[in-house]
């Protein structure tokens, strides 16, 4: 059986290289890439030049910026994704069997790909030539890789991590080739790192030289694996990357001409949705959400992104399409569309068992469409169930999704009669006449009403620490209407000291 | 007229935003004649409130809000309203009508606080209330009260029942239905019900404002404190915050306007205020009597003890004149003690000292007590005030009307705790307690808490607090505003601006109550009737609700049992020396004025010595060249902020060196100022000066000192000054001399140091210097065993001891005890100052193995005593308390090297990794397979750098050569001078020094200058960093571990330092040394 041959492609400080790829003028500069949410960004990746200046991973933005001449940039995830995609494309030209050992994930600084290049010599040349060809390709794409080739996949990985440029590990000389590499290439657990440091073991060669049984007796089976790795003897079972299931639920269309009408777009979106739903059905899944990204003609390729999420995972094409349509009608793109991308979020379908004695409820999909229609009609924040907020601000509430509460809160009566208040939205501006700090009359739409009784002011204020600081004084007043003297009107009147305005805010039943 | 009768201060800990004194000041501004303070579960703020009222001529009513647990929870918003208001017990608002009421309140709070067992809020039961209701007036309360809770719970009927219950508990005359109006609709609904209940039950109405802060602006601070209390931010606090800012102290006019429909509620406040006759002056505190035998009074018993003491102390001195003088002085003091009825106090302190003597605990009185010959002969103090001509009036005068202050220094640690427990045991749990220490919001804590409240996340706050200058000196740029700008925050942004305001306004607001380091109060009868007592967080301790200032204001006697690290060192030495050197040694028997000790002091070779080891002392010692004990007393007193700020230090030094003539403002002053060369240095001198030049009595002179010092009352100060001038004129002192004397008194009163205190400290300083000179091994071991203490880190103490010829041996599991110990030296050494004494080496103790628990260390020693360990495996097997990490650390620092022939640290580490592996008891007993436990490991020996790093990381010290030794060749090539060689270079020469930073200081008196001490293998060199250079190298100066400093050499009178022009980092492998930074 012919011996296998593996190539490892390693991009050190991937995020920094991604930036330099797009801004070649920074190639000779120290670069620090920040990650995290402003203002708490910390240094995530550095290039060698920055490291030599004394910058460290984990430094705060301010600290990093205090070093002169350092290019400090924020991490751009999609740029990394596209650089990685390009890297994969380069690799795919050399082998169909590629394992991704480390992709530029959330907190990984380097990217590592292992390619099975067994039996490629005739096609691509000797190992050195294969490595050089791949290096050229990746260089042309703007990245600087380390490439290592070995009959042992792990040896190739370690060599690539430890040596810049190209390394060809000759068969049978794995141990010698790896011996001088630092222990860091093994990516040890902190505890192992501490043990080996206390032993003074700094290179793979030193680790390889330790007596095996004694090492295992001390470090356990991990000791065996680490020593075999450092001797270039630890076998690796290559697991080629496969397209993820999620990728199945993506659909994209590039348009020949810009489209600025919703109808033709919907026609295309319907087809795309059909495809996604069909694939979902194949996997016995439903769609929990649909993300639509419309690439716009103007504004430097800006995207218009909308997400529709039904209350329950949905399989019905018409429902989902209607939801997308209503959503786009409410939030139309502000320029003509030149490309479409749709991504479905798969989920397990949910079925609801109707109880025999439970009142019939509307079908979930139809209810969803109805609510979407209502939202379109009256505005997004005006559909749902009102929910009081934990805040003293008068009338502080928000609209939340409808939710049936099996245990409604009982309003305890304390023996004091309270009457219902009908709140006027928006409140109506009124004029108030005061005499000797007492309210005597109120004018509403030119109609002057005599104030019979007034109690107040009831003062409330808050949010003094923000620009939305508020302050309000309220009175409960009894108005004698001029039309029918015997009838009284019980109202709530408010004064906003900030705006110096009076409002009628509600009427008591 | 309106009187506010329900106010909480900041001593309701996070439920009030103004200090009691500020509330009272505001009360005076509003023209209110009286006010009541009702803090939550305590009388914490009462003394300040009372004292301020006294000063302002107002009346302070005292009370408290008492949590009661068994009548339901306080009112909360209804369940349908979203809120996170926690469940808390109802609180009764109680006011002390009479002394009996006040005592009941104290007893009740003490009762339920102590019942909790641990530090907690606690709550009373109805039975407690019933038992202690006499003399108390109950208000129905606001939101927190029982009426509001009952109304919420069960409506009007329940509320009426609740009020009836209060009537049953306190009596109809003593219940007031409270009404508060904060412009809140719900509250008004409650008020309507309360009025109906009051009418039904014929109870009086009482208007209050439920005050939580003095002025309307304080609402913001109150909101922030609320968020701190509930561990949330302002954004998320919701209904935890008050609905508006109306809980401020309102004027009578405002309250009358609010309650114009119920004028009787306002009128009743005045009526109730008149009824509240209790004033806090009447605390009923008495110092306990000392039990004396039949036929004796306390005074006669004290006189007998003094007579015995005089003989005991003065007979051996064989100076009849001195003894006669001492007797006269003692009689004078005893007469005054008798007149002031203080015999019991002296006997009780004497009793404590006797206890310490019996138990072998080293004890010494400090402070002004050392002025008293009675204290000296009773053995309370160790300084002979007659021999030293100290001034008794500084300690006690008839006019002062204050209790004398006796502070006892004890060895810190267990011995001091035993003395404290003796006091508890002798005077009972309710008769003695520690004084409190009020922890307040200061710069960083305020910044952090306010930041959290305003929603800044922890990381931003960490960055910010790092930016805030932590040094003592606050430069013009060390402000929060500056730090914010530096950190890139917009200080005009509302949230940021508010943050800055809140930070400033939160300063000094109490955060919680701690216990004072040593102050104890004792009382005849029950202390719990005078002030509430509560459990301290430390087991076996109780603490009163007042701090030492409050105790002093309320005339409660406090005895300070202070822990002093150096006393523990001396005590250890007095045990070690007889044990090893076989020589008797006692504090009182040290040879006086030993020339070798003074030579050492003159060289400023004082690392580790009490009070004279700081850098400032080291630079003053070669100039002052102390030769006698009194020089040391001056030395201890002169390096203080007082003399430095008062500009007394330089004139004294100049005169001492003969550079300036010794002159006196007036010949009359010569006897007073002769010992300090005409420069007033001590408070006693100031008192004597006024007695001599202006014929002041002792009491008047002491009052003058205090008035000048505290600058409390301008009027009184002026009055005394006029009297002083008049007296001087009578004595024929010229105007110019008068001016000079007044000036020197005025400038020095603020900063002077008591001579007696300096003498007590000088005695300890002398003892420490003597021990270091003659018993270096014992002294070093004792110093290392009592860390942390003093100015230097253990690594510096070790290096200094080594420079003085002490062999310091490393930690070794076969030889080390838990503490550092002495081992006899076998090799012959040339005779030195030890004068043929047996020589000892010092062995580092296991306590220096970082992370090793004491029980594990002691288990090692215990097992070793049974049979020595023969291998690492044997050690691991026989001492299961040692974890694998302990074994690894011991191996890393070389403590296991002796467990095998010729093994090095890495061999030990190799073995430890096997011996310490997790295995059950069965497998651990298995014989060791040879191939995995070979003594020789395959590992290479540690390099020097690695060994140094391991030493510092594992023990914080290295007993081998100083790390700088290994750099010396490189440094010499760079032209860097060793610390020892600096004295050979001329003043003004450009020099480079390098070393490990062992101390950094930025003293408040030094105007932004930073002082660095660098240590190398030959000693310590000093560098001065000017503010300008500090700004350039801020980071390096603050954080650098090994530094190279270049600058001009300053060599003045053997005081050598380098004035830094530039600072560089010295690249040394990662050695984790620690410096002592004074923030």
XYZ file of C-alpha atoms in Angstrom, chain B residues 150 156-168 197 201:
16
model
C -51.694 46.345 57.254
C -59.006 49.536 56.517
C -60.108 47.067 59.212
C -56.764 45.330 59.341
C -55.009 48.690 59.539
C -57.229 49.750 62.413
C -56.494 46.488 64.239
C -52.804 47.045 63.721
C -52.939 50.520 65.215
C -54.933 49.132 68.137
C -52.163 46.617 68.675
C -49.655 49.475 68.828
C -51.867 51.195 71.382
C -51.871 48.021 73.467
C -58.309 55.492 62.021
C -59.369 55.640 67.968
